[in-house]
XYZ file of C-alpha atoms in Angstrom:
648
model
C 37.606 -30.034 -10.443
C 34.547 -32.028 -9.718
C 35.252 -31.898 -5.985
C 35.745 -28.153 -6.017
C 32.564 -27.611 -7.968
C 30.465 -28.826 -4.846
C 31.521 -25.697 -2.807
C 30.150 -23.266 -5.644
C 26.913 -21.398 -5.220
C 24.331 -23.016 -7.475
C 22.519 -19.874 -8.092
C 24.771 -16.801 -7.646
C 23.455 -13.311 -8.063
C 25.206 -9.770 -7.652
C 23.582 -9.635 -4.191
C 25.370 -12.714 -3.129
C 28.697 -11.675 -4.723
C 28.418 -8.264 -2.816
C 27.757 -10.114 0.278
C 30.825 -12.343 -0.138
C 33.085 -9.368 -0.424
C 31.536 -7.630 2.587
C 32.060 -10.758 4.685
C 35.619 -11.053 3.596
C 36.393 -7.493 4.308
C 34.689 -7.764 7.746
C 36.674 -10.826 8.688
C 40.040 -9.201 7.598
C 39.116 -5.983 9.620
C 38.469 -8.068 12.662
C 41.742 -9.985 12.279
C 43.592 -6.760 11.595
C 42.107 -5.035 14.416
C 42.969 -7.959 16.894
C 46.414 -8.011 15.703
C 47.183 -4.301 15.756
C 45.880 -3.815 19.183
C 47.378 -6.946 20.427
C 44.187 -8.315 21.745
C 44.532 -12.041 20.746
C 45.656 -13.031 24.425
C 42.956 -11.114 25.911
C 40.265 -12.493 23.645
C 41.568 -16.001 24.537
C 41.745 -15.443 28.394
C 38.837 -13.427 29.019
C 36.388 -14.616 26.485
C 36.982 -17.841 24.458
C 38.009 -19.739 27.364
C 35.609 -18.160 30.054
C 32.981 -20.160 32.129
C 31.430 -17.224 33.788
C 27.726 -17.275 33.275
C 27.766 -13.518 32.922
C 30.230 -13.342 30.064
C 28.651 -16.330 28.331
C 25.279 -14.481 28.578
C 26.998 -11.398 26.942
C 28.297 -13.490 24.148
C 24.993 -14.992 23.492
C 23.697 -11.577 23.448
C 26.090 -10.252 20.879
C 25.405 -13.288 18.721
C 21.811 -12.749 19.110
C 22.037 -9.110 17.826
C 24.176 -10.043 14.888
C 21.519 -12.675 13.818
C 18.794 -10.197 14.334
C 20.400 -7.947 11.684
C 21.228 -10.983 9.505
C 17.675 -12.079 9.437
C 16.369 -8.463 9.462
C 18.155 -7.924 6.004
C 16.446 -11.063 4.744
C 13.169 -9.720 5.867
C 13.861 -6.347 4.092
C 14.775 -8.019 0.940
C 11.489 -10.123 1.035
C 9.361 -7.115 1.544
C 10.969 -5.143 -1.143
C 10.550 -8.046 -3.680
C 6.861 -7.988 -2.767
C 6.348 -4.412 -2.614
C 5.226 -4.065 -6.134
C 3.856 -6.537 -8.689
C 6.117 -8.606 -10.712
C 9.250 -7.075 -9.212
C 12.748 -8.452 -10.348
C 14.901 -7.701 -7.274
C 15.043 -11.537 -6.410
C 14.432 -14.520 -8.661
C 12.480 -17.402 -7.385
C 15.272 -19.432 -6.167
C 16.938 -16.636 -4.310
C 13.633 -15.670 -2.629
C 13.222 -19.320 -1.492
C 16.615 -19.258 -0.033
C 15.850 -15.969 1.740
C 12.530 -16.916 3.318
C 14.224 -20.111 4.430
C 17.156 -18.505 6.087
C 15.032 -15.770 7.470
C 13.053 -18.332 9.429
C 15.817 -20.337 10.638
C 18.090 -17.397 11.699
C 15.373 -15.605 13.502
C 13.829 -18.519 15.511
C 16.803 -20.868 15.990
C 19.894 -18.338 16.048
C 18.345 -15.114 17.124
C 15.459 -15.561 19.398
C 16.661 -18.786 21.180
C 20.031 -16.991 21.753
C 18.434 -13.884 23.001
C 16.481 -15.756 25.627
C 19.311 -17.881 26.620
C 21.430 -14.718 26.944
C 19.015 -13.142 29.561
C 18.782 -16.554 31.318
C 22.546 -16.963 31.690
C 23.052 -13.446 32.878
C 20.073 -13.111 35.171
C 18.972 -16.537 36.570
C 22.007 -17.346 38.673
C 21.751 -13.653 40.068
C 18.092 -13.999 40.887
C 18.483 -17.245 42.957
C 21.631 -16.034 44.749
C 24.117 -18.575 43.120
C 27.846 -18.031 42.314
C 27.264 -19.623 38.770
C 25.370 -22.340 36.965
C 25.636 -25.935 38.168
C 27.923 -26.889 35.270
C 30.025 -24.005 34.162
C 31.928 -25.834 31.530
C 28.950 -27.435 30.132
C 27.400 -23.882 29.826
C 30.407 -22.874 27.840
C 30.251 -25.919 25.616
C 26.465 -24.900 25.005
C 27.376 -21.541 23.808
C 30.190 -22.516 21.509
C 28.055 -25.432 20.124
C 25.187 -22.908 19.531
C 27.744 -20.323 18.021
C 29.511 -22.877 15.728
C 26.009 -24.055 14.363
C 25.030 -20.476 13.714
C 28.371 -19.917 11.781
C 28.133 -23.128 9.906
C 24.522 -22.330 8.798
C 25.557 -18.763 7.720
C 28.499 -20.329 5.862
C 25.952 -21.769 3.516
C 25.454 -18.198 2.038
C 28.905 -18.232 0.595
C 30.062 -21.929 0.078
C 27.585 -24.422 -1.506
C 24.377 -22.362 -1.395
C 21.751 -21.796 1.306
C 18.687 -24.084 1.978
C 15.652 -23.286 -0.098
C 13.006 -25.638 1.105
C 11.403 -23.336 3.801
C 12.332 -23.170 7.691
C 10.101 -26.165 8.195
C 12.135 -28.152 5.472
C 9.055 -30.502 4.612
C 9.875 -33.602 2.758
C 9.826 -34.496 -0.052
C 10.830 -30.965 -1.035
C 13.832 -31.277 1.318
C 14.830 -34.701 -0.161
C 17.672 -34.966 -2.909
C 15.392 -35.123 -5.817
C 13.982 -31.700 -5.232
C 16.921 -29.958 -3.180
C 19.993 -31.505 -4.864
C 22.392 -28.911 -3.511
C 24.047 -29.074 -0.135
C 21.817 -26.201 1.250
C 19.338 -28.607 3.064
C 22.637 -30.589 4.364
C 23.640 -27.224 6.073
C 20.077 -27.019 7.510
C 20.187 -30.530 9.027
C 23.644 -30.464 10.435
C 23.999 -26.846 11.641
C 20.582 -27.001 13.599
C 21.712 -30.373 14.981
C 24.967 -29.017 16.250
C 23.170 -25.762 17.803
C 20.429 -27.879 19.113
C 22.698 -30.308 21.079
C 24.001 -26.993 22.789
C 20.409 -25.958 23.646
C 19.634 -29.343 25.048
C 22.705 -29.116 27.368
C 21.560 -25.689 28.458
C 18.150 -27.000 29.261
C 19.531 -29.699 31.616
C 22.148 -27.389 33.070
C 19.448 -24.656 34.085
C 16.958 -27.099 35.433
C 19.761 -28.456 38.013
C 20.750 -24.905 38.802
C 17.459 -23.705 39.540
C 16.541 -26.821 41.410
C 19.754 -27.276 43.532
C 21.562 -23.881 43.743
C 18.969 -21.511 45.109
C 19.948 -19.341 48.135
C 18.968 -20.354 51.495
C 15.094 -19.675 52.172
C 14.321 -19.492 48.554
C 11.641 -22.020 48.022
C 10.150 -22.819 44.709
C 7.170 -20.455 45.373
C 9.449 -17.670 46.407
C 11.419 -17.432 43.097
C 11.239 -14.460 40.989
C 8.804 -14.939 37.892
C 11.625 -14.851 35.385
C 13.336 -17.689 37.093
C 9.981 -19.573 37.235
C 9.548 -18.999 33.403
C 13.111 -20.180 32.927
C 12.545 -23.315 34.794
C 9.500 -24.236 32.849
C 11.085 -23.242 29.620
C 14.156 -25.588 30.031
C 11.928 -28.509 31.198
C 10.116 -27.855 27.859
C 13.559 -27.822 26.003
C 14.534 -31.260 27.631
C 11.494 -32.902 26.431
C 11.151 -31.309 22.931
C 14.642 -30.959 21.584
C 15.358 -34.703 21.643
C 12.521 -34.890 19.015
C 14.158 -32.481 16.853
C 17.530 -34.307 17.174
C 16.054 -37.530 16.065
C 14.412 -35.944 13.119
C 17.360 -34.167 11.960
C 19.313 -37.315 12.149
C 16.713 -39.146 10.147
C 16.594 -36.244 7.644
C 20.489 -36.341 7.316
C 20.534 -40.120 6.709
C 17.890 -39.760 3.814
C 20.030 -37.110 2.241
C 23.472 -38.605 2.661
C 22.975 -42.374 3.104
C 19.968 -43.047 0.958
C 17.524 -44.295 3.868
C 13.897 -44.012 3.205
C 12.347 -42.360 6.299
C 10.688 -39.483 4.616
C 10.505 -40.544 1.047
C 7.016 -40.974 -0.751
C 7.950 -44.469 -1.778
C 9.779 -47.683 -0.612
C 8.145 -47.573 2.761
C 8.914 -43.918 3.864
C 6.326 -41.382 5.077
C 6.913 -37.702 4.269
C 4.149 -36.671 6.809
C 6.489 -38.304 9.550
C 8.852 -35.405 9.235
C 5.851 -32.829 9.505
C 4.726 -34.653 12.726
C 8.159 -34.867 14.374
C 8.908 -31.358 13.258
C 5.885 -29.845 14.723
C 6.051 -32.079 17.994
C 9.238 -30.081 18.714
C 8.006 -26.991 16.673
C 5.182 -25.800 18.653
C 6.566 -26.349 22.096
C 9.501 -24.174 20.629
C 7.027 -21.402 20.264
C 6.484 -21.445 24.107
C 10.270 -21.970 24.621
C 10.487 -18.496 23.174
C 7.360 -16.838 24.607
C 7.405 -18.133 28.314
C 10.809 -16.408 29.107
C 9.410 -13.397 27.554
C 6.253 -13.559 29.969
C 8.870 -13.811 32.819
C 10.603 -10.532 31.470
C 7.249 -8.812 31.380
C 6.303 -9.805 34.866
C 9.544 -8.494 36.318
C 9.312 -5.217 34.414
C 5.633 -4.358 34.941
C 6.080 -5.316 38.716
C 9.030 -2.948 38.875
C 7.670 0.184 37.117
C 4.282 -0.229 38.483
C 5.659 -0.343 41.833
C 3.298 -3.242 42.849
C 3.912 -6.794 43.802
C 2.807 -9.120 40.751
C -0.930 -9.872 41.083
C -1.712 -13.440 41.195
C 1.656 -14.974 41.758
C 0.444 -18.546 42.217
C -2.092 -18.271 39.094
C 0.954 -16.957 36.980
C 3.063 -20.008 38.002
C 0.082 -22.485 37.248
C -0.767 -20.891 33.932
C 2.866 -21.337 32.730
C 2.857 -25.069 33.855
C -0.568 -25.540 32.012
C 0.829 -23.829 28.862
C 3.899 -26.084 28.997
C 1.740 -29.131 29.073
C -0.711 -28.069 26.499
C 2.199 -27.086 24.110
C 2.854 -30.760 23.493
C -0.638 -31.591 22.426
C -1.400 -28.941 19.686
C 1.042 -29.639 16.895
C -1.450 -31.226 14.329
C -3.192 -27.627 13.937
C -0.148 -26.863 11.694
C -1.431 -29.364 9.097
C -5.210 -29.333 9.439
C -5.589 -29.286 5.704
C -3.206 -32.320 5.019
C -5.568 -35.122 5.241
C -6.451 -36.132 8.845
C -9.972 -37.035 9.727
C -12.583 -34.822 11.229
C -12.149 -36.441 14.675
C -8.357 -35.812 14.844
C -8.877 -32.213 13.579
C -11.514 -31.487 16.137
C -9.488 -32.759 19.016
C -6.525 -30.724 17.992
C -8.808 -27.697 17.596
C -10.025 -28.069 20.942
C -6.756 -28.084 22.631
C -5.521 -25.235 20.494
C -8.288 -23.016 21.765
C -7.657 -24.404 25.235
C -4.271 -23.071 25.399
C -5.654 -19.583 25.176
C -7.163 -19.786 28.556
C -3.865 -19.801 30.601
C -2.415 -17.247 28.332
C -5.472 -14.965 29.045
C -5.132 -15.335 32.755
C -1.525 -13.905 32.375
C -2.683 -11.030 30.411
C -5.215 -10.081 33.270
C -2.651 -10.604 36.028
C -0.458 -7.983 34.266
C -3.490 -5.604 33.894
C -4.494 -6.215 37.635
C -0.837 -5.497 38.486
C -1.015 -2.248 36.713
C -4.245 -1.187 38.109
C -3.738 1.563 40.740
C -0.113 1.231 40.334
C 2.272 4.217 40.252
C 3.440 3.483 36.654
C 6.752 4.869 35.376
C 6.872 4.960 31.609
C 10.487 3.902 31.158
C 11.537 2.248 27.891
C 11.245 -1.343 29.274
C 7.811 -0.475 30.540
C 6.723 0.905 27.239
C 7.732 -2.289 25.296
C 5.683 -4.200 28.147
C 2.647 -1.940 27.684
C 2.944 -2.118 23.823
C 3.094 -5.879 23.966
C -0.359 -6.387 25.583
C -2.701 -5.090 22.697
C -0.615 -6.359 19.797
C 0.103 -9.719 21.308
C -3.666 -10.160 22.205
C -4.478 -9.410 18.401
C -1.919 -11.830 17.295
C -3.375 -14.519 19.897
C -6.939 -13.956 18.857
C -6.155 -14.526 15.217
C -4.371 -17.761 16.417
C -7.665 -18.984 17.844
C -9.179 -18.300 14.312
C -6.526 -20.432 12.793
C -7.222 -23.079 15.478
C -10.702 -23.830 14.184
C -9.974 -26.464 11.841
C -12.847 -25.774 9.234
C -11.945 -22.072 8.986
C -8.192 -22.852 8.643
C -8.940 -24.214 5.138
C -9.454 -20.616 4.205
C -6.527 -19.050 6.405
C -3.771 -21.894 5.676
C -0.701 -21.061 3.697
C -1.857 -17.452 3.118
C -0.546 -14.121 4.364
C -3.016 -14.100 7.175
C -1.066 -16.958 8.618
C 2.223 -14.847 8.341
C 0.562 -11.799 9.890
C -0.550 -13.924 12.968
C 2.658 -15.507 13.486
C 4.624 -12.166 13.470
C 2.162 -10.450 15.679
C 2.538 -13.104 18.204
C 6.418 -13.504 17.813
C 7.404 -9.791 17.636
C 5.628 -8.506 20.706
C 5.785 -11.837 22.453
C 9.594 -12.228 22.027
C 11.359 -9.174 20.236
C 9.632 -6.699 22.296
C 10.366 -8.666 25.578
C 14.048 -9.045 24.566
C 14.256 -5.573 23.848
C 12.734 -4.751 27.141
C 14.830 -7.046 29.015
C 17.934 -5.919 27.266
C 17.132 -2.349 28.390
C 16.159 -3.339 31.916
C 19.243 -5.399 32.557
C 21.674 -3.448 30.558
C 22.847 -1.357 33.463
C 23.694 -4.545 35.540
C 25.417 -5.969 32.470
C 27.516 -3.033 31.405
C 27.558 -0.525 34.391
C 25.645 2.304 32.534
C 22.073 2.996 31.220
C 20.900 3.209 27.822
C 19.547 6.800 26.848
C 15.697 6.921 27.679
C 14.854 9.566 24.880
C 16.594 7.585 22.169
C 15.223 4.516 23.472
C 11.645 5.858 23.338
C 12.179 6.934 19.760
C 13.150 3.288 18.864
C 10.081 1.850 20.573
C 7.697 4.050 18.616
C 9.268 3.257 15.342
C 9.331 -0.690 16.141
C 5.726 -0.791 17.715
C 4.225 1.267 14.829
C 6.299 -0.477 12.227
C 5.132 -3.819 13.334
C 1.504 -2.862 13.067
C 1.819 -1.275 9.669
C 4.039 -4.203 8.357
C 1.598 -6.973 9.370
C -1.943 -5.860 9.594
C -2.168 -5.442 5.862
C -1.425 -9.042 5.464
C -4.576 -10.063 7.272
C -6.436 -8.364 4.290
C -4.252 -9.568 1.500
C -4.387 -13.101 2.981
C -8.129 -13.190 3.240
C -8.178 -11.876 -0.294
C -6.061 -14.932 -1.283
C -2.471 -14.077 -1.211
C -0.476 -17.136 -0.659
C 2.608 -16.969 1.323
C 6.043 -18.315 -0.067
C 5.197 -16.855 -3.499
C 8.021 -14.518 -4.831
C 5.713 -12.442 -7.262
C 2.249 -11.627 -8.225
C 0.294 -9.931 -11.028
C -1.186 -6.432 -10.704
C -4.673 -7.811 -11.396
C -4.686 -9.519 -8.068
C -4.922 -6.089 -6.260
C -2.310 -7.008 -3.768
C 0.136 -4.229 -4.635
C -1.191 -1.621 -2.149
C -1.122 -3.864 0.909
C 2.336 -5.106 0.105
C 3.680 -1.603 -0.273
C 2.233 -0.578 2.996
C 3.820 -3.682 4.466
C 7.109 -2.662 3.065
C 6.709 0.815 4.526
C 6.180 -0.830 8.005
C 9.350 -3.039 7.294
C 11.433 0.041 6.702
C 10.042 1.489 10.017
C 11.070 -1.580 11.874
C 14.683 -1.276 10.328
C 14.800 2.255 11.337
C 13.928 1.424 14.858
C 16.749 -1.097 15.083
C 19.232 1.353 13.678
C 18.167 3.699 16.460
C 18.907 1.220 18.930
C 22.365 0.628 17.583
C 22.804 4.350 17.672
C 21.514 4.358 21.381
C 24.189 1.708 22.199
C 27.084 3.854 20.638
C 25.828 7.116 22.125
C 25.181 5.644 25.634
C 28.593 3.915 25.638
C 30.329 7.159 24.923
C 28.193 9.526 26.987
C 26.187 7.921 29.659
C 27.043 8.356 33.369
C 28.827 5.407 35.136
C 27.691 6.600 38.439
C 24.316 4.829 38.610
C 24.578 2.618 41.654
C 23.648 -1.006 41.792
C 19.842 -0.291 41.604
C 18.968 2.485 39.150
C 15.485 1.154 38.590
C 14.516 0.703 42.334
C 13.924 -2.996 41.327
C 12.510 -5.807 43.386
C 14.616 -9.060 42.927
C 18.047 -10.160 43.962
C 20.130 -9.464 40.913
C 19.896 -5.847 41.974
C 21.336 -6.551 45.415
C 24.931 -7.052 44.158
C 27.444 -4.607 42.823
C 27.634 -3.112 39.410
C 29.682 -4.311 37.741
C 28.868 -7.634 39.019
C 32.164 -9.290 40.450
C 32.962 -12.773 39.138
C 31.585 -14.386 42.409
C 28.186 -12.523 42.093
C 27.781 -12.122 45.777
C 30.304 -11.496 48.591
C 27.914 -13.393 50.747
C 25.207 -15.794 49.915
C 21.885 -13.862 50.574
C 19.157 -15.323 52.995
C 15.756 -15.060 51.265
C 12.399 -14.635 53.077
C 9.875 -13.712 50.266
C 9.418 -13.750 46.536
C 10.573 -10.120 46.413
C 13.598 -10.297 48.584
C 15.439 -7.361 47.589
C 12.347 -4.977 47.669
C 11.578 -6.312 51.189
C 15.098 -5.768 52.358
C 14.802 -2.075 51.113
C 11.394 -1.172 52.414
C 10.160 -4.020 55.018
C 13.217 -4.496 57.101
C 14.269 -8.115 55.831
C 17.904 -8.927 56.358
C 19.600 -10.271 53.081
C 23.260 -10.608 54.379
C 24.694 -11.205 57.876
C 28.068 -9.572 57.019
C 30.171 -12.449 57.640
C 32.474 -13.200 54.615
C 33.891 -16.644 53.848
C 36.296 -17.904 51.144
C 34.603 -18.512 47.991
C 35.254 -21.476 45.615
C 35.049 -20.812 41.778
C 35.731 -22.862 38.628
C 38.800 -22.359 36.434
C 38.476 -21.169 32.755
C 38.962 -23.918 30.127
C 39.650 -23.867 26.333
C 38.189 -27.335 25.924
C 34.614 -26.312 25.175
C 35.811 -23.946 22.493
C 38.277 -26.454 21.031
C 35.573 -29.223 21.088
C 32.959 -26.996 19.474
C 35.300 -26.056 16.660
C 35.852 -29.745 16.051
C 32.052 -30.059 15.790
C 32.204 -27.315 13.062
C 34.904 -29.278 11.170
C 32.552 -32.390 11.691
C 29.620 -30.666 10.478
C 31.246 -29.062 7.429
C 32.719 -32.467 6.487
C 29.413 -34.158 6.873
C 27.673 -31.571 4.584
C 30.198 -32.112 1.746
C 30.715 -35.783 2.385
C 34.482 -35.320 3.202
C 34.771 -38.618 5.091
C 38.456 -38.102 6.079
C 37.460 -34.747 7.645
C 34.650 -36.506 9.612
C 37.109 -39.100 10.951
C 39.651 -36.519 12.017
C 37.063 -34.338 13.736
C 35.357 -37.340 15.411
C 38.854 -38.415 16.912
C 39.410 -34.952 18.077
C 35.989 -34.751 19.878
C 36.851 -38.163 21.614
C 40.155 -36.873 22.421
C 38.596 -33.826 24.235
C 36.178 -35.988 26.102
C 39.053 -38.372 27.334
C 41.157 -35.403 28.332
C 38.153 -34.082 30.459
C 37.654 -37.448 31.886
C 41.190 -37.603 33.366
C 41.668 -34.046 34.021
C 42.326 -32.974 37.770
C 40.810 -29.589 38.017
C 39.476 -28.446 41.300
C 38.899 -24.791 40.515
C 40.404 -22.033 42.781
C 39.513 -20.127 45.924
C 39.073 -16.379 46.558
C 40.430 -15.303 50.078
C 38.305 -13.191 52.289
C 40.774 -10.377 52.004
C 40.616 -10.380 48.243
C 36.681 -10.120 48.581
C 36.917 -7.339 50.905
C 39.242 -5.358 48.552
C 37.103 -6.084 45.484
C 33.759 -5.051 47.422
C 35.594 -1.821 48.616
C 36.542 -0.898 45.245
C 33.134 -1.616 43.666
C 31.499 0.610 46.338
C 33.947 3.424 45.568
C 36.056 2.858 48.578
C 33.062 3.000 50.929
C-alpha cells in the first residue's frame, strides 16, 4: 500500500475532486467520439504522424489555447480568493499550488506554444519554402512539448502539483520543504518540453538561413521572419542553461546531491542565477515574435511599408544581446554588492532604448497611413499604450535602490502582466485573427472579435492597474489572504472584476470561433487582408507543398510589389516536387519520454529502464531507416492548383 500512497494527492479539496471527475468525463467523451465516428485511423494518418509544418503549427495552436484556459482558471481562482479579506475559497497550500501552476502553464506551455505555432505555420510560407529544414525533428519538437505539458498537468490528479512558485527557488523546492512529488513534476515535465523547444530553435535557424526563396537576402526577409530568427538564436543559447539547472535540481531531489542546498557545499543562489540566466532571455523569446507580428499587422493595415526596417532589425539584435546581461535585476534585494546592482541596473535601463526605437517605428508607420481598424489592428494599437506603461514601470523596478520598495509586492505583478499580456497575449490574438483565414479558409467575425478586444483590453487595465496601488501600499505577492485592516480589499475586488472581464473576453473568442466556423463565407480568396508578404501569395487552403513554384523575391515586401509594382513572383514553369513522408516515430518516441518522466517522478526504476531502451530503439530505427520521401508529379500539381482556384 505504501507504493500506491505516493500517487495520492497530498492536500485534496472538493475543487480538485471535481476537476478529477471533469477530466475523466472529458477523456471518456473524446475516446467515445473517436470510436463512434471511426476517426482513429484518420487521427493517426493525418495528425499524429504528420510532419507538415502547417499541421504541426495548428496542433501547437490548439494546445496553446487549451493551456490558456487551464492557466486562466488558475488566475480566476487566485483573484477570487484575494477579492475579499480573509476569504476561504482556497487554503494556503492550494493557493501555492495554483500560483505555481499558473505561472508555469502560462509561460512554458501557453505562450511558448503560441509563438511556436505561428512560427511553424507562417515562417516557411514567408520565406517561400516547402517545409522546415528537418520535418521529423519538427514533429518530435511538438510531441516532446505536448508530452511535457500533459505530464505537468497530470500532477493535478496524481501525486499533487508543485507549490514552490513558478521560479521554484531552492531551498523551498528541496525535499525538506517540498516533500511531495510536485516539484519532481516541475523539474522533469519542463525538461522534456524544453528539449523540444531547443530542437525547434535549431531547426528554425537552419530553415531561415538555408531555405529562403531565390533573391530573399537577409535584409529582404519579412519582419516576423527576422523576429523568429533572432528568437530561435536566443532559444539555442538560453535553453541549455535551463536544461542543466533542471538536471541539477532533479539530482538534488532524487539522488541526494547538494548543488542547491544551504549546507554541505551547496549554494541555493546558484539556482536563482541559472534560472534567471534563462528566465530573462525567455521574456524576449516571448516578446520578440510578438514584435514581429505587430510589424506585419501595422504595416498591412496602415497600407504603408514598415518605417525604419534596418533600425527594427538592429533593435531586435541589440535586445537579444542585452537580454543575457540583465538577469541579476531579479534579485537586487538578495545580497549582492552595490557595484553589481549598479551594473545590472544600467543594463536593465539600456534595454529600454531599442524597445523604444521599435515603438517609434510603429508610430511613424501609422503616421499618414490609411488605417483600417480591423481586429488584428485594434490589438496592435491597444498594445502600444498598455505595453509602454508596463515597460516604464519595468524601468522603475530596474533602479536597484527603488527595487527594495517594489520587490515582491503586487507592483511587480502588475508590471509583469502589463508587459506580457499586451506584449504576448494581444500579439498572439492579433496574429491568430490575422493568419486564421490562411490556416482554416475562412475569416473570424469582425464584430464579435471587436467585442472580445474591448473586454480583454479594458479587463487588462482594470485587473492590473489597482495592483500598482496596493503594491505600493505594501501588499506582498504570493500571500493567500490578508486582513481587512490593511485596506487592500477594495483594490483586490476591482482586480477581480477586471479578471472576470478578461474571462468574458476569452469566452467571446471561443464563441467567435464557433460562430465563424458555422456561418463564415468560404469564398474569401487567398489574400483577404490585401497583405504584403509571401504567405498570402499561395492558395487558401495551403496545399501540402505550399507553393506550386518557388517564388522569386526582389524586395522585403515581395507579394505587395508583385501586386502593385510589377514584380514577377512566378515564372509559370512547374517542376516535380519532393516532399517528406509522414512518420509515427516522433509520436512513439515522445510517448516513451512521457513514460520516462513519469517513472523518474515516482522513482519507478524499472519504468525508467524500459522507457530508455525504447527511446534508444527509436534512435537506432531512425539511423538505419531508408526513407527518401516521395515526389508529386507535375500533373498532380496542376490538378491541385486548378481545384484550389475553383477550376480557373
